[in-house]
Coordinates of C-alpha atoms and ligand atoms in Angstrom, one line a residue:
M1301 CA 0.0 0.0 0.0
H1302 CA 1.3 3.4 -0.9
E1303 CA 2.4 5.6 1.9
S1304 CA 0.2 8.5 0.9
V1305 CA -2.9 6.3 1.2
L1306 CA -1.8 4.8 4.5
N1307 CA -1.0 8.3 5.8
A1308 CA -4.3 9.8 4.8
T1309 CA -6.2 6.8 6.2
E1310 CA -4.5 7.2 9.6
R1311 CA -5.1 10.9 9.7
I1312 CA -8.7 10.5 8.8
K1313 CA -9.2 7.8 11.5
R1314 CA -7.5 10.0 14.2
L1315 CA -9.8 12.9 13.1
E1316 CA -6.7 15.0 12.2
I1317 CA -8.6 15.3 8.9
R1318 CA -12.3 15.7 9.6
G1319 CA -15.5 17.0 8.0
A1320 CA -16.9 15.0 5.1
R1321 CA -15.5 17.4 2.4
N1322 CA -12.0 17.5 3.8
V1323 CA -12.0 13.7 4.2
A1324 CA -13.0 13.3 0.5
I1325 CA -10.3 15.8 -0.6
A1326 CA -7.6 14.0 1.4
A1327 CA -8.7 10.6 0.0
I1328 CA -8.7 11.7 -3.7
K1329 CA -5.3 13.5 -3.3
A1330 CA -3.8 10.4 -1.7
V1331 CA -5.1 8.1 -4.5
E1332 CA -3.8 10.6 -7.1
K1333 CA -0.3 10.7 -5.5
A1334 CA -0.2 6.9 -5.1
S1335 CA -1.1 6.4 -8.8
R1336 CA 1.6 8.9 -9.9
E1337 CA 4.2 6.9 -8.0
S1338 CA 2.8 3.5 -9.0
K1339 CA 5.3 0.8 -10.0
A1340 CA 2.6 -1.1 -11.9
K1341 CA 3.5 -2.3 -15.4
R1342 CA 0.1 -3.2 -16.7
K1343 CA -3.4 -1.7 -16.4
E1344 CA -4.6 -4.7 -14.5
A1345 CA -2.0 -4.2 -11.8
F1346 CA -2.6 -0.5 -11.7
L1347 CA -6.4 -1.1 -11.2
K1348 CA -5.6 -3.6 -8.5
E1349 CA -3.6 -1.0 -6.6
L1350 CA -6.4 1.5 -7.0
S1351 CA -8.9 -1.0 -5.7
E1352 CA -6.7 -1.8 -2.6
S1353 CA -6.4 1.9 -1.9
K1354 CA -10.1 2.2 -2.1
S1355 CA -10.7 -0.5 0.4
V1356 CA -8.3 0.9 2.9
L1357 CA -9.7 4.4 2.6
F1358 CA -13.3 3.3 2.8
A1359 CA -12.6 1.5 6.0
S1360 CA -11.1 4.6 7.6
R1361 CA -14.6 6.0 8.4
E1362 CA -17.8 4.3 7.6
T1363 CA -20.2 7.2 7.2
E1364 CA -18.5 9.0 4.3
P1365 CA -20.3 8.7 1.0
L1366 CA -18.7 11.8 -0.5
M1367 CA -15.3 10.2 -0.1
R1368 CA -16.7 6.9 -1.6
N1369 CA -18.2 8.8 -4.5
A1370 CA -15.0 10.7 -5.1
V1371 CA -12.7 7.6 -5.1
R1372 CA -15.2 5.6 -7.2
Y1373 CA -15.4 8.4 -9.7
V1374 CA -11.6 8.3 -10.3
I1375 CA -11.4 4.5 -10.5
N1376 CA -14.4 4.4 -12.9
A1377 CA -12.6 6.8 -15.2
V1378 CA -9.6 4.4 -15.3
E1379 CA -11.7 1.4 -15.8
S1380 CA -13.6 2.9 -18.7
S1381 CA -10.6 4.4 -20.3
D1382 CA -9.3 2.9 -23.6
E1383 CA -5.8 3.7 -22.6
E1384 CA -3.5 0.8 -21.6
A1385 CA -0.2 2.6 -21.0
I1386 CA 0.4 3.4 -17.3
S1387 CA 1.6 6.9 -18.0
E1388 CA -1.7 7.6 -19.8
L1389 CA -3.7 6.1 -17.0
V1390 CA -1.9 8.3 -14.5
T1391 CA -2.8 11.3 -16.5
V1392 CA -6.5 10.1 -16.5
V1393 CA -6.3 9.9 -12.7
S1394 CA -4.8 13.3 -12.3
Q1395 CA -7.3 14.9 -14.7
V1396 CA -10.4 13.4 -13.2
S1397 CA -9.1 14.1 -9.6
S1398 CA -8.6 17.8 -10.4
Q1399 CA -12.0 17.9 -12.2
F1400 CA -13.7 16.4 -9.1
L1401 CA -11.9 18.8 -6.7
E1402 CA -12.7 21.8 -8.9
R1403 CA -16.4 20.9 -9.0
L1404 CA -16.4 20.3 -5.2
E1405 CA -15.0 23.8 -4.8
M1406 CA -17.6 25.3 -7.2
S1407 CA -20.4 23.5 -5.3
K1408 CA -19.1 25.0 -2.0
E1409 CA -19.2 28.5 -3.5
K1410 CA -22.6 28.0 -5.0
I1411 CA -24.0 26.8 -1.6
A1412 CA -22.5 29.9 0.0
A1413 CA -24.1 32.2 -2.6
V1414 CA -27.5 30.6 -2.2
G1415 CA -27.4 30.0 1.6
S1416 CA -26.1 33.4 2.6
K1417 CA -29.3 34.9 1.3
R1418 CA -31.1 33.1 4.1
V1419 CA -29.0 34.9 6.7
S1420 CA -30.7 38.2 7.3
N1421 CA -29.2 41.3 8.8
G1422 CA -29.6 41.4 12.6
S1423 CA -30.4 37.6 12.7
K1424 CA -29.1 34.8 14.8
V1425 CA -28.0 31.5 13.3
L1426 CA -27.5 28.3 15.3
T1427 CA -25.2 25.5 14.0
H1428 CA -24.0 22.2 15.3
C1429 CA -20.5 20.7 15.0
H1430 CA -18.1 22.0 12.4
S1431 CA -19.1 22.0 8.7
S1432 CA -16.7 23.8 6.4
T1433 CA -19.7 24.2 4.0
V1434 CA -21.7 26.0 6.7
T1435 CA -18.8 28.2 7.9
N1436 CA -18.0 29.2 4.4
M1437 CA -21.6 30.1 3.8
L1438 CA -21.7 32.2 7.0
R1439 CA -18.4 33.9 6.1
K1440 CA -20.0 34.8 2.7
A1441 CA -23.0 36.4 4.5
K1442 CA -20.5 38.4 6.6
D1443 CA -18.5 39.4 3.5
E1444 CA -21.8 40.7 2.0
G1445 CA -21.9 43.2 4.8
K1446 CA -24.6 41.5 7.0
S1447 CA -24.4 41.8 10.7
F1448 CA -25.6 38.6 12.5
E1449 CA -24.7 36.4 15.4
V1450 CA -23.8 32.7 15.4
V1451 CA -24.6 30.3 18.2
C1452 CA -22.6 27.1 18.1
T1453 CA -22.8 23.9 20.1
E1454 CA -19.7 22.4 21.7
S1455 CA -20.4 19.1 19.8
R1456 CA -19.3 16.5 22.4
P1457 CA -17.4 14.3 22.6
V1458 CA -14.6 15.9 20.5
F1459 CA -15.7 19.5 20.6
Q1460 CA -15.7 20.3 16.8
G1461 CA -18.0 23.2 17.8
R1462 CA -14.9 25.0 19.1
I1463 CA -13.4 24.9 15.6
T1464 CA -16.6 26.6 14.3
A1465 CA -16.5 29.1 17.1
K1466 CA -12.9 30.1 16.3
E1467 CA -13.6 30.3 12.6
M1468 CA -16.6 32.5 13.2
L1469 CA -14.7 34.8 15.6
D1470 CA -11.8 35.1 13.1
A1471 CA -14.4 36.2 10.5
G1472 CA -15.4 38.9 12.9
I1473 CA -18.8 37.4 13.6
E1474 CA -20.4 37.8 17.1
T1475 CA -20.3 34.2 18.4
T1476 CA -21.7 32.3 21.4
L1477 CA -20.7 28.8 22.4
I1478 CA -23.2 26.6 24.2
V1479 CA -23.2 23.1 25.6
D1480 CA -25.1 20.6 23.4
S1481 CA -27.9 20.2 25.9
A1482 CA -28.6 23.9 25.9
V1483 CA -30.0 23.9 22.3
R1484 CA -33.6 23.8 23.5
Y1485 CA -32.9 26.7 25.7
F1486 CA -31.6 28.9 22.9
V1487 CA -33.5 27.6 19.8
N1488 CA -36.4 30.0 20.4
D1489 CA -34.0 32.8 20.3
V1490 CA -32.5 32.1 16.9
D1491 CA -33.9 32.7 13.5
L1492 CA -32.4 29.9 11.6
V1493 CA -30.5 26.6 12.2
V1494 CA -28.0 25.4 9.6
V1495 CA -26.0 22.3 9.8
G1496 CA -23.8 20.3 7.4
A1497 CA -24.2 16.7 6.3
D1498 CA -22.1 13.6 6.1
A1499 CA -24.6 11.6 4.1
I1500 CA -28.0 12.0 2.4
T1501 CA -30.2 9.0 1.8
S1502 CA -32.5 8.3 -1.2
E1503 CA -35.4 9.2 1.0
G1504 CA -34.0 12.6 1.7
N1505 CA -32.9 11.9 5.3
V1506 CA -29.7 13.5 6.5
I1507 CA -26.9 11.9 8.5
N1508 CA -24.8 14.4 10.4
K1509 CA -22.9 14.7 13.7
I1510 CA -24.5 13.0 16.7
G1511 CA -27.1 15.4 18.2
T1512 CA -28.2 16.9 14.9
S1513 CA -31.6 15.1 15.1
M1514 CA -32.2 16.5 18.6
V1515 CA -31.4 20.0 17.3
A1516 CA -33.9 19.4 14.4
L1517 CA -36.5 18.2 16.9
A1518 CA -36.1 21.2 19.1
A1519 CA -36.1 23.5 16.0
K1520 CA -39.3 22.0 14.7
E1521 CA -41.0 22.4 18.1
A1522 CA -39.9 26.0 18.2
R1523 CA -40.9 26.6 14.6
T1524 CA -37.3 27.6 13.8
P1525 CA -36.4 26.8 10.2
F1526 CA -33.8 24.0 10.0
Y1527 CA -31.6 23.8 6.9
V1528 CA -28.9 21.5 5.8
A1529 CA -26.0 22.8 3.7
A1530 CA -24.4 20.1 1.7
E1531 CA -23.1 19.1 -1.8
L1532 CA -25.4 16.6 -3.6
L1533 CA -22.5 14.2 -3.8
K1534 CA -23.0 13.4 -0.1
F1535 CA -25.8 11.2 -1.4
D1536 CA -25.3 7.6 -0.8
P1537 CA -26.4 5.6 -3.8
L1538 CA -26.5 2.3 -1.8
T1539 CA -29.5 3.6 0.1
I1540 CA -31.7 3.4 -3.0
H1541 CA -31.1 -0.3 -3.0
G1542 CA -32.4 -0.6 0.6
D1543 CA -29.1 -0.4 2.4
Y1544 CA -29.1 1.7 5.6
E1545 CA -26.2 4.2 6.0
T1546 CA -23.8 2.7 8.5
I1547 CA -23.3 4.8 11.5
E1548 CA -19.7 4.9 12.7
E1549 CA -19.3 4.0 16.3
R1550 CA -16.2 5.5 17.8
S1551 CA -14.0 4.6 20.8
P1552 CA -15.6 5.0 24.3
Q1553 CA -12.3 6.7 25.3
E1554 CA -13.4 9.8 23.4
I1555 CA -16.2 10.2 26.0
W1556 CA -14.4 9.1 29.2
E1557 CA -10.7 8.2 29.1
D1558 CA -10.5 6.6 32.5
A1559 CA -14.0 5.3 32.9
P1560 CA -14.7 2.8 35.7
S1561 CA -14.5 -0.8 34.4
G1562 CA -17.8 -2.5 33.7
L1563 CA -19.4 0.8 32.5
N1564 CA -21.0 0.6 29.1
I1565 CA -20.3 3.6 27.0
R1566 CA -21.7 4.1 23.5
N1567 CA -20.3 6.6 21.1
P1568 CA -22.1 6.8 17.7
A1569 CA -20.6 9.6 15.7
F1570 CA -23.7 10.5 13.7
D1571 CA -27.5 10.3 13.8
V1572 CA -30.3 10.4 11.2
T1573 CA -32.5 13.5 10.8
R1574 CA -35.7 12.6 9.0
R1575 CA -36.7 14.6 6.0
E1576 CA -39.8 16.0 7.7
F1577 CA -37.6 18.0 10.0
I1578 CA -35.7 19.6 7.2
H1579 CA -36.9 22.9 5.6
G1580 CA -34.5 22.5 2.7
I1581 CA -31.2 21.2 1.6
I1582 CA -29.0 24.0 0.4
C1583 CA -26.9 22.5 -2.4
E1584 CA -25.2 23.5 -5.6
E1585 CA -28.5 23.3 -7.4
G1586 CA -30.1 25.8 -5.0
I1587 CA -32.4 25.1 -2.1
I1588 CA -34.2 21.8 -2.7
S1589 CA -36.8 19.8 -0.8
P1590 CA -35.3 16.6 0.7
H1591 CA -38.0 14.7 -1.3
A1592 CA -36.3 15.8 -4.6
I1593 CA -32.9 14.4 -3.8
S1594 CA -33.0 11.1 -5.8
E1595 CA -34.4 12.7 -8.9
L1596 CA -31.9 15.4 -8.8
I1597 CA -29.0 13.0 -8.4
H1598 CA -30.3 11.0 -11.4
R1599 CA -30.4 14.2 -13.4
K1600 CA -27.1 15.8 -12.3
Y1601 CA -24.8 12.9 -11.3
P1602 CA -26.2 9.8 -13.0
W1603 CA -22.8 8.1 -12.8
V1604 CA -23.2 7.9 -9.0
F1605 CA -25.6 5.0 -9.5
D1606 CA -23.3 3.2 -11.9
V1607 CA -20.1 3.1 -9.9
I1608 CA -21.2 1.4 -6.7
Ligands
RI2_3128 P1 -18.3 19.5 5.7 C1 -18.5 16.4 10.1 O1 -18.3 15.2 10.6 C2 -19.8 17.1 10.7 O2 -20.8 16.1 11.0 C3 -20.1 18.0 9.6 O3 -21.5 18.5 9.7 C4 -19.9 17.2 8.4 O4 -18.8 16.4 8.7 C5 -19.8 17.9 7.1 O5 -18.7 18.7 7.0 P2 -16.9 14.8 11.3 O6 -15.9 14.5 10.2 O7 -18.2 18.5 4.6 O8 -16.5 15.9 12.2 O9 -19.4 20.5 5.4 O10 -17.2 13.6 12.1 O11 -17.0 20.2 6.1

């Protein structure tokens, strides 16, 4: 296994690289580097190496369909290429990787352009965990000259909310940090909730950091609009065939390092927010109803269904 793939896998597992988008970017870059330095002599061996990299990367974190779609996109391009020479196949990998990364960047900017319009002057926005898609959108609203406040949850157990808080402060946005269990206390006080996503299912349900579904529940009860900002490629094509998105369960040590022996600790990293709690998914195609997700993917990214 190439060092770049092993290295990216370890960093993803340890959460040094985190957030669905960053994980996908790291994975695709690692695959690209590994293919550039491949010693394979024939296409078959080259594809075998790619497939091994895929397996290792996919096992790093289970709930990452954007990473899976990204890596499959690259491998699919090699498989369907007429080229046989390794140097040509390396060029294919480099080209499709850059294309994928460029489109990902464009989607992020489109999401920011659309979503920032929902942030009004003088408003308060609550977010959970750290989503680079959400923070980029909020920075855009700030750059447009809007004055608003952000409330972020700590996001136990590993406190990604602190990353959000720091980013928002750096952007000059008035920011308040709260404990996760204080969401109900503050949700009446905010105008909008926006969270990111790790996965979107064929039914339009969204999988995001543990606690998101409780935030959505509280928002619904308070009649506070709840939005998800995410690229469409976080869609998991396996869900259309009836598979459930696997929820990664992380080490109990993240919750209590020196816990008394015999204590059961559960640490699911994500939970499912059902579509009826979601006002809209802010994506590169605009703000869509969660109900529209499968149809939109069929139209915009049909290859997603072919490369499972
Ligand atoms: P972006 C994160 O998961 C959070 O759940 C966040 O909402 C989601 O990824 C999407 O992040 P983790 O990697 O892709 O912290 O918008 O477990 O950056």
